[in-house]
Coordinates of C-alpha atoms and ligand atoms in Angstrom, one line a residue:
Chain A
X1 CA 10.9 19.4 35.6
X2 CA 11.2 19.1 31.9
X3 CA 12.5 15.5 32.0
X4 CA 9.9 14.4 34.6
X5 CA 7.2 15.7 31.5
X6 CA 8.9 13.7 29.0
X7 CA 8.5 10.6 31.6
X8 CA 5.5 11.4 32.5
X9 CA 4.3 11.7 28.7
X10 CA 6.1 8.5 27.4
X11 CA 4.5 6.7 30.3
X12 CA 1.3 8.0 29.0
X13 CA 1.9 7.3 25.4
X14 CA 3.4 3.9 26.3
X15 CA -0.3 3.0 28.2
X16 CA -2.5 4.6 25.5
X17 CA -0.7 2.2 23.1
X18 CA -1.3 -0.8 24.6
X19 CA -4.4 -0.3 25.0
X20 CA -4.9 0.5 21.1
X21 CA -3.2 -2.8 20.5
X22 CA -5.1 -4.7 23.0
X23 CA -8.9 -3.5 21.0
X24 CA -7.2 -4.0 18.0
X25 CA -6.4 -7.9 18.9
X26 CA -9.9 -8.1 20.5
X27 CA -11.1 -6.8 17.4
X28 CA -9.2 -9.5 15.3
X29 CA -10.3 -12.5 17.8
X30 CA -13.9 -11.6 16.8
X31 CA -13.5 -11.1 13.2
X32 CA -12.0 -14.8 13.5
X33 CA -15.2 -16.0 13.2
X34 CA -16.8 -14.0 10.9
X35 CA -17.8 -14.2 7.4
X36 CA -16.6 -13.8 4.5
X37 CA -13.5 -16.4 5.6
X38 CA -10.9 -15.5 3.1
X39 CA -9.1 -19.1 2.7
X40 CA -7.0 -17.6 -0.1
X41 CA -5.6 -14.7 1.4
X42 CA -4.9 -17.2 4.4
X43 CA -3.2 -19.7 2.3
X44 CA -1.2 -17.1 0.5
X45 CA -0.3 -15.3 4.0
X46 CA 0.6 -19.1 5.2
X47 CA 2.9 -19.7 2.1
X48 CA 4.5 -16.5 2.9
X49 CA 5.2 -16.2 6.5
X50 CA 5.8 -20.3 6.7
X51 CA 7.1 -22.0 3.2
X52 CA 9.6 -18.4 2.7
X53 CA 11.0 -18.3 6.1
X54 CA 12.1 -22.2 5.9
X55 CA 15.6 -21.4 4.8
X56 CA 16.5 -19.0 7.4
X57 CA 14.8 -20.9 10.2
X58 CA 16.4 -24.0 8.9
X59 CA 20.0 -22.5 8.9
X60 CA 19.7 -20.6 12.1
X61 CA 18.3 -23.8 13.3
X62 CA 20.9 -26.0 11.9
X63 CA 24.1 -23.7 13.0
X64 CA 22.7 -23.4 16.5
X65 CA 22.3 -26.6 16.8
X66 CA 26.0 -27.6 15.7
X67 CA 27.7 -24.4 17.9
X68 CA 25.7 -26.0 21.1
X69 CA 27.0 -29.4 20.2
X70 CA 30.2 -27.6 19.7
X71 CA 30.8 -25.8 22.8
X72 CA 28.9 -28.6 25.0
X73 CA 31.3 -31.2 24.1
X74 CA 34.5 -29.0 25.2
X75 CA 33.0 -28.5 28.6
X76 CA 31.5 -32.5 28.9
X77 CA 34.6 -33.7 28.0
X78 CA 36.1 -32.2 30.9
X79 CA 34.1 -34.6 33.2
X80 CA 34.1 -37.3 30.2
X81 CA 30.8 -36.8 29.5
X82 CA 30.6 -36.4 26.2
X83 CA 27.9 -38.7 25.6
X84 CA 25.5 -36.3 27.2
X85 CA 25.7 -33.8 24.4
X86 CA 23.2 -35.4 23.1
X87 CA 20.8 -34.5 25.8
X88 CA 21.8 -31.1 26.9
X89 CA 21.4 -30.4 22.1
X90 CA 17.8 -32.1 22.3
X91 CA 16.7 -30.3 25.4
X92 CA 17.9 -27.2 25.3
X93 CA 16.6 -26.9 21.2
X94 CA 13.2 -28.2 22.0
X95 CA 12.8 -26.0 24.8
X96 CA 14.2 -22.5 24.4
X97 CA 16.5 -22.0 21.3
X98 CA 14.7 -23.6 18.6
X99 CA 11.6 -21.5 19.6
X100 CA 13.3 -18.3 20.4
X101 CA 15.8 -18.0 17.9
X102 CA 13.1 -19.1 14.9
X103 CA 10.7 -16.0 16.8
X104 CA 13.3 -13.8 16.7
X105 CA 14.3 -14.5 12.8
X106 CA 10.4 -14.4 12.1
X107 CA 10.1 -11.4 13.5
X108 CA 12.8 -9.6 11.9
X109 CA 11.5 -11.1 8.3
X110 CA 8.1 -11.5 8.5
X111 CA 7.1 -8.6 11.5
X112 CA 9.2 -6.3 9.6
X113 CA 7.2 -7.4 6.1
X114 CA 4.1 -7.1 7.1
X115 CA 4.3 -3.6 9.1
X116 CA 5.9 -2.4 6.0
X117 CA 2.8 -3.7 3.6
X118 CA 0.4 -2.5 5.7
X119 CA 2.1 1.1 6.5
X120 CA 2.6 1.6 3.1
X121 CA -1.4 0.7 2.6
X122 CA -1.9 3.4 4.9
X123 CA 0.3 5.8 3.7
X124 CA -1.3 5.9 -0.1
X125 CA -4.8 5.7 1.4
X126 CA -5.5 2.2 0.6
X127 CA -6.6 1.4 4.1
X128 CA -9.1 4.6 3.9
X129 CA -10.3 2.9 0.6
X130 CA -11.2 -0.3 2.1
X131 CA -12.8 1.9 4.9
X132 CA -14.7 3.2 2.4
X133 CA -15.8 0.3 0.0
X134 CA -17.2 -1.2 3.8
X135 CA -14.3 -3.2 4.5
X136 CA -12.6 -3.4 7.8
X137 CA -9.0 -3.5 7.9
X138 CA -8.6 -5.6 10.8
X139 CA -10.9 -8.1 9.4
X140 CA -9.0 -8.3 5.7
X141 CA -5.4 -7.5 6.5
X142 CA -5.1 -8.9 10.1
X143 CA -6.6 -11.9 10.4
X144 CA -5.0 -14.1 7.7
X145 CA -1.8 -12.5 8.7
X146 CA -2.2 -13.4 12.4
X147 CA -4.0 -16.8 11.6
X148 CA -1.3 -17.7 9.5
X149 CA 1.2 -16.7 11.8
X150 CA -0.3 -18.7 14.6
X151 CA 0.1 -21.5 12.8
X152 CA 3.1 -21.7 10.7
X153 CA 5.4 -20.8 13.6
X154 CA 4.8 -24.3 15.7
X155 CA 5.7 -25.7 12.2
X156 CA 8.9 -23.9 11.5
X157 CA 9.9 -24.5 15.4
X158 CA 9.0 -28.6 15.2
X159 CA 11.3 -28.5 11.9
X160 CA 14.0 -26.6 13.8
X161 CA 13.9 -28.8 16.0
X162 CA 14.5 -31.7 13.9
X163 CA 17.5 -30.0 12.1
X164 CA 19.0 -28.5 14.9
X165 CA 19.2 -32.2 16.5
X166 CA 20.8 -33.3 13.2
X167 CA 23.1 -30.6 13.4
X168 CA 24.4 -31.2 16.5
X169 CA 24.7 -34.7 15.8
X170 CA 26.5 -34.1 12.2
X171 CA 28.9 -32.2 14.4
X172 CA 29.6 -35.2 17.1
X173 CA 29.5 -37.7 14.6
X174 CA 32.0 -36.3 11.9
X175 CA 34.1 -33.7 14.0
X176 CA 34.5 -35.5 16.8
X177 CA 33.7 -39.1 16.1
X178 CA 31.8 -40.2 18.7
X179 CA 29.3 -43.0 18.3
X180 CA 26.0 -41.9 16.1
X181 CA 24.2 -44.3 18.2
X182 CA 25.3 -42.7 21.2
X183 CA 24.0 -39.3 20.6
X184 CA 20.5 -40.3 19.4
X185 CA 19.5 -42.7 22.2
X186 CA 20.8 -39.5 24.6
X187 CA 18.5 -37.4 22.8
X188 CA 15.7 -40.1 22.9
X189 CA 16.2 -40.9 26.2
X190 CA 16.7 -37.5 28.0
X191 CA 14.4 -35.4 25.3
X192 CA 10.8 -35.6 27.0
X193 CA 7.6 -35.0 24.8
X194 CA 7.0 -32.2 27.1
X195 CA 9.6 -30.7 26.8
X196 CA 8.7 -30.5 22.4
X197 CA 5.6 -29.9 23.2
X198 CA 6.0 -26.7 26.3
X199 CA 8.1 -25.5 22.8
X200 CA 5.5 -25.8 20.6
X201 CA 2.8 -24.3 22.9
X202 CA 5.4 -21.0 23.0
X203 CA 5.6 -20.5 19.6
X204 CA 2.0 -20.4 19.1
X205 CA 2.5 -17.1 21.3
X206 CA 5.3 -16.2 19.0
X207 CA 3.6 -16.4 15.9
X208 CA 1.0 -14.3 17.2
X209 CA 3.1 -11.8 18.8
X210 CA 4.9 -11.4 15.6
X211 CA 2.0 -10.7 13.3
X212 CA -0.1 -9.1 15.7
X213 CA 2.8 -6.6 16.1
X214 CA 3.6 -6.3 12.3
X215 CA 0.0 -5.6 11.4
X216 CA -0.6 -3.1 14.7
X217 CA 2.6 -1.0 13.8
X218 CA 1.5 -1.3 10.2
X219 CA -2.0 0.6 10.8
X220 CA -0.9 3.3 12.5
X221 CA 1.7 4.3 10.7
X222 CA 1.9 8.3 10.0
X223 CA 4.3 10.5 8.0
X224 CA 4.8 8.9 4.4
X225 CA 7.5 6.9 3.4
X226 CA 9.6 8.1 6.5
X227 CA 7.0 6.8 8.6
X228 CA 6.9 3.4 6.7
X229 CA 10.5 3.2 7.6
X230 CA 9.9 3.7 11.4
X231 CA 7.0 1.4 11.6
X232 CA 9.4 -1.6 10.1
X233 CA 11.9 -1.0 12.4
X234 CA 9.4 -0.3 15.7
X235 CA 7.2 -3.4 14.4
X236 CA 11.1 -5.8 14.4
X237 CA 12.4 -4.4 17.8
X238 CA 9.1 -4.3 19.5
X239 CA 7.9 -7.9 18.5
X240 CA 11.2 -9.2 19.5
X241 CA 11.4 -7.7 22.9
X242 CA 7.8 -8.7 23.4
X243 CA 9.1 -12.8 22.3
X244 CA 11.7 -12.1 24.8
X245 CA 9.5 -11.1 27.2
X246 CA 7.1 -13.5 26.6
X247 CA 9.1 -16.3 26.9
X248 CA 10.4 -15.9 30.3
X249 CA 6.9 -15.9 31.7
X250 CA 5.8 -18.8 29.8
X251 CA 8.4 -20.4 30.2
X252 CA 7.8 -19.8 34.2
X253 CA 4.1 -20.9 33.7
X254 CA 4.7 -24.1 31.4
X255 CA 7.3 -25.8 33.9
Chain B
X1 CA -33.4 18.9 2.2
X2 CA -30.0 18.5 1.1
X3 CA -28.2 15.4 0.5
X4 CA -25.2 16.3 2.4
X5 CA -25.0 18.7 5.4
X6 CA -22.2 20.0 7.5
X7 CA -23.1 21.9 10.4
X8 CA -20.5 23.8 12.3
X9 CA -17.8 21.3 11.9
X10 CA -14.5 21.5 13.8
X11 CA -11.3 19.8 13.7
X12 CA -8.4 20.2 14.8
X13 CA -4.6 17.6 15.1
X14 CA -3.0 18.8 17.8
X15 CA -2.2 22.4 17.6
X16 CA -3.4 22.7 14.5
X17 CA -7.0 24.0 13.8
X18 CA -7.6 22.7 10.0
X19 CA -11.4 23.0 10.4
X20 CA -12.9 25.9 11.9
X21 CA -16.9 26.4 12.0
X22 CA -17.5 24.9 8.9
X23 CA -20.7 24.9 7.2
X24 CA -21.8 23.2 3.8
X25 CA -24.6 21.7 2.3
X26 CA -24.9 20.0 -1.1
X27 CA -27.9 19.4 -2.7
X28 CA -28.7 15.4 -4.7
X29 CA -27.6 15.8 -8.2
X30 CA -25.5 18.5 -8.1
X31 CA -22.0 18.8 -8.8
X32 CA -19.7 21.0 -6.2
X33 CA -16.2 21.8 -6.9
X34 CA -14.7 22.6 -3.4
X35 CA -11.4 25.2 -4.5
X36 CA -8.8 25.7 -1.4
X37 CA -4.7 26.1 -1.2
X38 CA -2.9 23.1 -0.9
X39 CA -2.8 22.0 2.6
X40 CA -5.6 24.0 3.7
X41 CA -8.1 21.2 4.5
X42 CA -10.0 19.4 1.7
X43 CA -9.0 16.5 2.2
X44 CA -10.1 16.5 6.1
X45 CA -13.2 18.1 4.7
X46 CA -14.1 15.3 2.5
X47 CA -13.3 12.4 5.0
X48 CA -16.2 14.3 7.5
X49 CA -18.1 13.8 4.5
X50 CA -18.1 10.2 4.4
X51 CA -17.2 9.4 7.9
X52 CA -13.3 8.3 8.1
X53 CA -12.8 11.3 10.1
X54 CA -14.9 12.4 13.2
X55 CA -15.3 16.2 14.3
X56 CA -13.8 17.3 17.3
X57 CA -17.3 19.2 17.2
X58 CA -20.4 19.9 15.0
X59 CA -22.7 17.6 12.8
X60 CA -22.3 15.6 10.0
X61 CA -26.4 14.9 8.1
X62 CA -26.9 12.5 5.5
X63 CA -29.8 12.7 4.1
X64 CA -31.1 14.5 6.5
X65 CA -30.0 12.1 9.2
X66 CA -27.3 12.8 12.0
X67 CA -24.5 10.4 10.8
X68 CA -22.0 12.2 13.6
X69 CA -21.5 9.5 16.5
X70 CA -22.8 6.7 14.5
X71 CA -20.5 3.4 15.1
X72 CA -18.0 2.0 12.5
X73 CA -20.3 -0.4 11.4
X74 CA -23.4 2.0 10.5
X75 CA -21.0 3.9 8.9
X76 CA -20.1 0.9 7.0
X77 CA -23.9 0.9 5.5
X78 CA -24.1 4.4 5.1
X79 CA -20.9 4.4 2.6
X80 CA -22.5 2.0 0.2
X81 CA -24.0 4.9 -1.0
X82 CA -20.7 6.2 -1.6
X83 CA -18.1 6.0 -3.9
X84 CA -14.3 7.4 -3.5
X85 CA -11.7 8.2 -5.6
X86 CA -8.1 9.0 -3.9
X87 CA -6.1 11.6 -4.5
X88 CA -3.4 8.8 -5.7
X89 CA -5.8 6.5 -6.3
X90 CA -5.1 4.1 -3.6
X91 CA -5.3 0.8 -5.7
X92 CA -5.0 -2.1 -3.5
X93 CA -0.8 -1.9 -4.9
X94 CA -1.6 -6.6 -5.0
X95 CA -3.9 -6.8 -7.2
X96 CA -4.2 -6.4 -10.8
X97 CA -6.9 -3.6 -12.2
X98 CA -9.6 -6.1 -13.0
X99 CA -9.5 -7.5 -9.0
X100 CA -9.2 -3.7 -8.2
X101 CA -12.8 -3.2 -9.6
X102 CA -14.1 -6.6 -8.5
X103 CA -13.2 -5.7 -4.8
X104 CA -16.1 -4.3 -3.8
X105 CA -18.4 -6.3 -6.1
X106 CA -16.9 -9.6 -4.4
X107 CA -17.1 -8.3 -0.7
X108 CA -21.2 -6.9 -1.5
X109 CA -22.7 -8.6 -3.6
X110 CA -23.7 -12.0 -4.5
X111 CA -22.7 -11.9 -8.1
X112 CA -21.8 -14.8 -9.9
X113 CA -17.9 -14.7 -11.5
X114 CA -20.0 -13.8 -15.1
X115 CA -21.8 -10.5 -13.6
X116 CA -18.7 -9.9 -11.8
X117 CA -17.1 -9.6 -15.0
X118 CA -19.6 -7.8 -17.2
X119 CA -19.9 -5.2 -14.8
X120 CA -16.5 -4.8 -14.0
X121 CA -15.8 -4.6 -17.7
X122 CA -18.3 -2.3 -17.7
X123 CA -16.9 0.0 -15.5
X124 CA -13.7 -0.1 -17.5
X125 CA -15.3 0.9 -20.2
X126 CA -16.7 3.8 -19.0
X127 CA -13.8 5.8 -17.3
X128 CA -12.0 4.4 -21.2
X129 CA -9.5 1.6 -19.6
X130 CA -11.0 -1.2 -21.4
X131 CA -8.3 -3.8 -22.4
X132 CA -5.9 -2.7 -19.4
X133 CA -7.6 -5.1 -16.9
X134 CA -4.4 -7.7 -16.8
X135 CA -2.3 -4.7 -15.6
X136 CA -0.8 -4.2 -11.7
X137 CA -1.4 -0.9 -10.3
X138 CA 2.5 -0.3 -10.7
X139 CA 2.3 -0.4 -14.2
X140 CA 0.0 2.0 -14.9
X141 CA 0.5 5.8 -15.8
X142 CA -0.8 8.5 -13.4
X143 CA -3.8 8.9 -15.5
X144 CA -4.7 5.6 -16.1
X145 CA -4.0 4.8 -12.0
X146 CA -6.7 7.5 -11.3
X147 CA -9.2 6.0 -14.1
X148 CA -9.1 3.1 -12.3
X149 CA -9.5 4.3 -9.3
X150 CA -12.8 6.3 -10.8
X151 CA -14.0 2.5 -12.3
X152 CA -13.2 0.9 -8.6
X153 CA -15.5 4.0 -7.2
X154 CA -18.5 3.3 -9.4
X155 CA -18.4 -0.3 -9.4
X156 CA -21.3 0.0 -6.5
X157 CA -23.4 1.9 -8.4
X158 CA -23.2 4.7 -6.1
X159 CA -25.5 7.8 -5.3
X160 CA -22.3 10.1 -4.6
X161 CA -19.1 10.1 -5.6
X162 CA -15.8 11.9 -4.2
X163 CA -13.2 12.9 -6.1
X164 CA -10.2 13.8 -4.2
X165 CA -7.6 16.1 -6.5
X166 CA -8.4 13.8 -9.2
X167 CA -6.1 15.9 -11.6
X168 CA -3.2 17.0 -9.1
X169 CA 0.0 16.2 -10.7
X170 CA -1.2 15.0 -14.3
X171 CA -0.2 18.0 -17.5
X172 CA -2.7 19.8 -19.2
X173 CA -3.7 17.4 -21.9
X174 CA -4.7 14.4 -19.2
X175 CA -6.6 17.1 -16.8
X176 CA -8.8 17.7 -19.8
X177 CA -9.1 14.0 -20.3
X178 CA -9.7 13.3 -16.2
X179 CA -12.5 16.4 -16.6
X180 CA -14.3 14.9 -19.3
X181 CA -14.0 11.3 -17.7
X182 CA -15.8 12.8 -14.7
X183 CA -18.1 15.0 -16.7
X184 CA -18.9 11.6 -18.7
X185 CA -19.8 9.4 -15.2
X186 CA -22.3 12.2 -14.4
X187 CA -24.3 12.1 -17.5
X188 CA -24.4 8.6 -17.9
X189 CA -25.0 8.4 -13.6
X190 CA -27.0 10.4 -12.6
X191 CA -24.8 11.0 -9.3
X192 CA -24.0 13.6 -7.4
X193 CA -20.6 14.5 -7.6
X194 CA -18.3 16.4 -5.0
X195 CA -14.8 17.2 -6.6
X196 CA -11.8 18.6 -4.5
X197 CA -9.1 20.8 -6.5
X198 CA -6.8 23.8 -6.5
X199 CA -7.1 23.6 -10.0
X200 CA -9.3 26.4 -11.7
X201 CA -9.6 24.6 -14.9
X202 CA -10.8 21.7 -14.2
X203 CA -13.2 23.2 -11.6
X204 CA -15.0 25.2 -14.7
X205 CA -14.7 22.3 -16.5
X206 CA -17.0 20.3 -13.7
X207 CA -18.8 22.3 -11.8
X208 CA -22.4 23.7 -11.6
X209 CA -21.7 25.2 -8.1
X210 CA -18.3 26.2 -6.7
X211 CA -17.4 26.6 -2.7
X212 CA -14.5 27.7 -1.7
X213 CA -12.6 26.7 1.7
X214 CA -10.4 29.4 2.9
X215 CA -8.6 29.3 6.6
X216 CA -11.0 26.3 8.3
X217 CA -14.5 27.7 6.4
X218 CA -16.5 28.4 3.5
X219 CA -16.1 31.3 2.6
X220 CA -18.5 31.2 -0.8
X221 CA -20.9 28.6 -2.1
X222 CA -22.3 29.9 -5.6
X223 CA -22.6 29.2 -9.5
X224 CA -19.5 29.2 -11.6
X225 CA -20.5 32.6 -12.8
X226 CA -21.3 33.9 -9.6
X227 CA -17.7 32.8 -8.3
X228 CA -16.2 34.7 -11.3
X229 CA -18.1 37.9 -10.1
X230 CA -17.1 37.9 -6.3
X231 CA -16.1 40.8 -4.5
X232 CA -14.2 38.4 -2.0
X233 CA -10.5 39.8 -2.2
X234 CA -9.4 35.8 -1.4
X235 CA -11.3 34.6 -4.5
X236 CA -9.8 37.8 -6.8
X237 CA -6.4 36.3 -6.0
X238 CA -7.2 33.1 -6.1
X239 CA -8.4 33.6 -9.7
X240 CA -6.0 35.7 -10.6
X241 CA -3.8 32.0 -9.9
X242 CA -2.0 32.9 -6.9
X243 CA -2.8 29.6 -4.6
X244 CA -3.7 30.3 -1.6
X245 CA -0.8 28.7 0.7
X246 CA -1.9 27.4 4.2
X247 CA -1.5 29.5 7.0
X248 CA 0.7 29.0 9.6
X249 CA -0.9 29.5 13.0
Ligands
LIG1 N1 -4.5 12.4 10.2 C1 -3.9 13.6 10.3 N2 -3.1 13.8 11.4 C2 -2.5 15.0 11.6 N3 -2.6 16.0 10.8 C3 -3.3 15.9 9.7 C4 -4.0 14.6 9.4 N4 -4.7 14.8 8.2 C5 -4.4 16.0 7.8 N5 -3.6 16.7 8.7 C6 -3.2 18.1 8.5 O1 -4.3 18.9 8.2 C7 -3.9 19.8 7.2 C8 -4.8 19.7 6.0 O2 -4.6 18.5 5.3 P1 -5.3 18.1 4.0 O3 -6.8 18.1 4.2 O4 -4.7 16.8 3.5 O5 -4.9 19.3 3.0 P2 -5.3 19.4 1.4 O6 -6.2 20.6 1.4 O7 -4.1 19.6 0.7 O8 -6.0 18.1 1.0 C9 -2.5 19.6 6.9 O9 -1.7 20.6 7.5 C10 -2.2 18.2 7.4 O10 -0.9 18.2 7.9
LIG2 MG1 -5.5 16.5 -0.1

């Protein structure tokens, strides 16, 4: 019996909590469009969540693109065809890694961030003294964040993209001393603008999922600095589950 | 009819019953110091008061209006009367003290950058923080955080204004200076003032009526004199300085 409550009360918990998050993002989609539009806070959130994450994202992006070129040309070679590296790097980048390894590094720097600014806002009161002074806390902390997030995560994945390609072909061209040519007309050739662009579309999602997370485990934060703690590491693990998650289904739906 | 009125208000988290039938009303101009234990419920109390916490049951009159079930957003209007100060002070932690004041200048009014600055310079002025304005929340002493908070609280030009524990934590000499901050604001105001503390001190210092909230209620509402002169056995030891600790129930 008492494990049949606890199931039956983390089921409820686990419902009543999606739906707070689902009226707080319904909540943020109308304050979208309504004044005042706070272009700095935007820019600023844009600077961080985009311009600070472009080392990481570039370095996952660029070693993930030279361990697939890596472990792809063992296997290839095995049927001498090396020369498809190229192809399986471009592809496989543009449509899963590049995406889902930038969302995952995103989340666990930027997700994690932002539930821990906001939680501590709501820990020392400041989110009950915007309350007061007539300001809604959805309106001034999550919609830059999510805006910005929504947008700077299709740039970080296009630029994975880019570098994770050049990784692979660094590797090709200067471990293994295949033809340079080779490699780029493969990725060219096989590489379809859908394929960049089905990419794209899912890290729109990403971005969103990240700092819609962030700022939702931010706000309801409880129980001081302790609580701030729990929030960061609830806001990492559940955005990235939810990318996870996410991106099987689109990926289902896109091809 | 009273400025404030709480009618048989309720509220409980969880298990815990913090507010239990309580009743208050304040009157415009006056300034109420509500005494209680640590942990017994004044904060909860003063968030009924200006709507970030709802009653599980009981009313909630502004002005003689029922402000219980009204949504966020008339609540929003309503609290433009209002002006808070934290028991921390809850500065926004990014900003530097002059942006601190300017906040709700720049999200309600249409002030040009100039009046922005003379009033928030103004404000400085009056709770004595003039020349700190370049300073981040972080850098500031205890005293001075809660000073600002007071300046951010009156930028509005607000009817009433809520301290919460504005002298918790801060040694004799700065109490004194937070009490005749406070006492200063009301002169030169002409607000009403509701001020939460467990400290006795400072409560004489303030107030021209005292309440006290004991075990989810108020238990007295009278003059300071009339407070010293109770028969109620909780107020003799309170005065005698043994705080009231929360009950466990
Ligand atoms: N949001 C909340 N959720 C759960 N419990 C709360 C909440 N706010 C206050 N409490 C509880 O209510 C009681 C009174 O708190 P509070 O009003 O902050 O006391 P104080 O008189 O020291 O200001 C405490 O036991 C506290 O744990
Ligand atoms: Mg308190």
């Amino acid at each position: 019996m008492k494990w049949l409550e606890k199931i039956g009360k983390w089921v409820l918990n686990g419902a009543s909590a999606s739906g707070d998050y689902a009226i707080l993002n319904a909540q943020t989609f109308k304050y979208f469009f309504k004044r005042p539009f706070d272009i700095k806070n935007l820019f600023k959130q844009m600077e961080r969540i985009g311009v600070n994450s472009l080392p990481v994202v570039l370095i996952t992006a660029l070693f993930t693109g030279m361990v697939l070129a890596l472990q792809t040309y063992a296997g290839f070679k095995r049927f001498q065809a090396e020369s498809m590296v190229g192809a399986l790097v471009g592809i496989a980048l543009s449509r899963e890694l590049a995406p889902v390894l930038t969302g995952l590094m995103v989340a666990g720097r930027i997700g994690s961030s932002i539930a821990a600014e906001i939680g501590t806002m709501r820990v020392t009161e400041q989110i009950d003294a915007l309350e007061v002074m007539g300001v809604d806390p959805v309106h001034y902390l999550f919609v830059p964040r999510v805006l910005a997030g929504t947008l700077m995560l299709p740039l970080l994945v296009g630029l994975a993209d880019l570098i994770g390609i050049y990784g692979g072909h660094f590797l090709v061209v200067n471990l293994f001393h295949e033809n340079p040519y080779l490699y780029m007309k493969n990725v060219y050739q096989y590489t379809e603008t859908w394929d960049v662009v089905s990419g794209l579309i899912k890290s729109f999602a990403f971005g969103y999922i990240i700092a819609s997370v962030g700022c939702y485990k931010g706000l309801r934060t409880r129980g001081g600095a302790e609580g701030v703690g729990r929030a960061t590491t609830e806001a990492v693990v559940l955005a990235s589950l939810t990318i996870l998650i996410a991106d099987f289904f689109l990926s289902k739906l896109l091809f | 009819m009273s400025l404030i009125r709480l009618e048989n208000i309720y509220k409980s988290f969880g298990q815990k019953k913090v507010l239990d039938g309580l009743n208050l009303e304040i009157e415009k101009g006056e300034s109420l110091v509500i005494l209680g234990g640590s942990g017994t419920g004044k904060s909860v109390l003063l968030k009924h008061i200006i709507g970030l916490l709802k009653p599980d049951k009981g009313k909630v009159f502004i002005e003689g209006k029922d402000a219980t079930n009204l949504s966020r957003k008339e609540w929003y209007e309503i609290r433009k009367k209002f002006g808070m100060a934290f028991q921390e002070a809850a500065l926004f932690d990014f900003m530097n003290v002059y942006e601190n004041v300017a906040f709700p200048l720049r999200r309600h009014t249409n002030y040009t950058e100039k009046q922005i600055e003379k009033r928030v310079l103004e404000c400085l002025e009056l709770v004595g923080l003039s020349g700190n304005e370049k300073l981040m929340p972080s850098e500031l002493s205890g005293g001075m955080r809660r000073r600002a908070g007071f300046a951010r609280a009156i930028a509005l030009n607000p009817e009433i204004l809520l301290f919460d524990e504005p002298t918790t934590g801060l040694d004799p000499i700065l109490t004194d200076q937070i009490d005749n901050v406070i006492n200063d604001l009301r002169n030169s105001l002409d607000v009403t003032c509701v001020t939460i503390t467990h400290d006795m001190v400072s409560a004489f210092d303030i107030a021209d009526k005292i309440a006290m909230l004991y075990q989810g209620k108020i238990i007295f509402k009278g003059t300071p004199e009339e407070f010293m002169k109770s028969e109620l056995e909780v107020i003799k030891k309170f005065l005698k300085g043994r705080i009231c600790e929360e009950k466990t129930n």
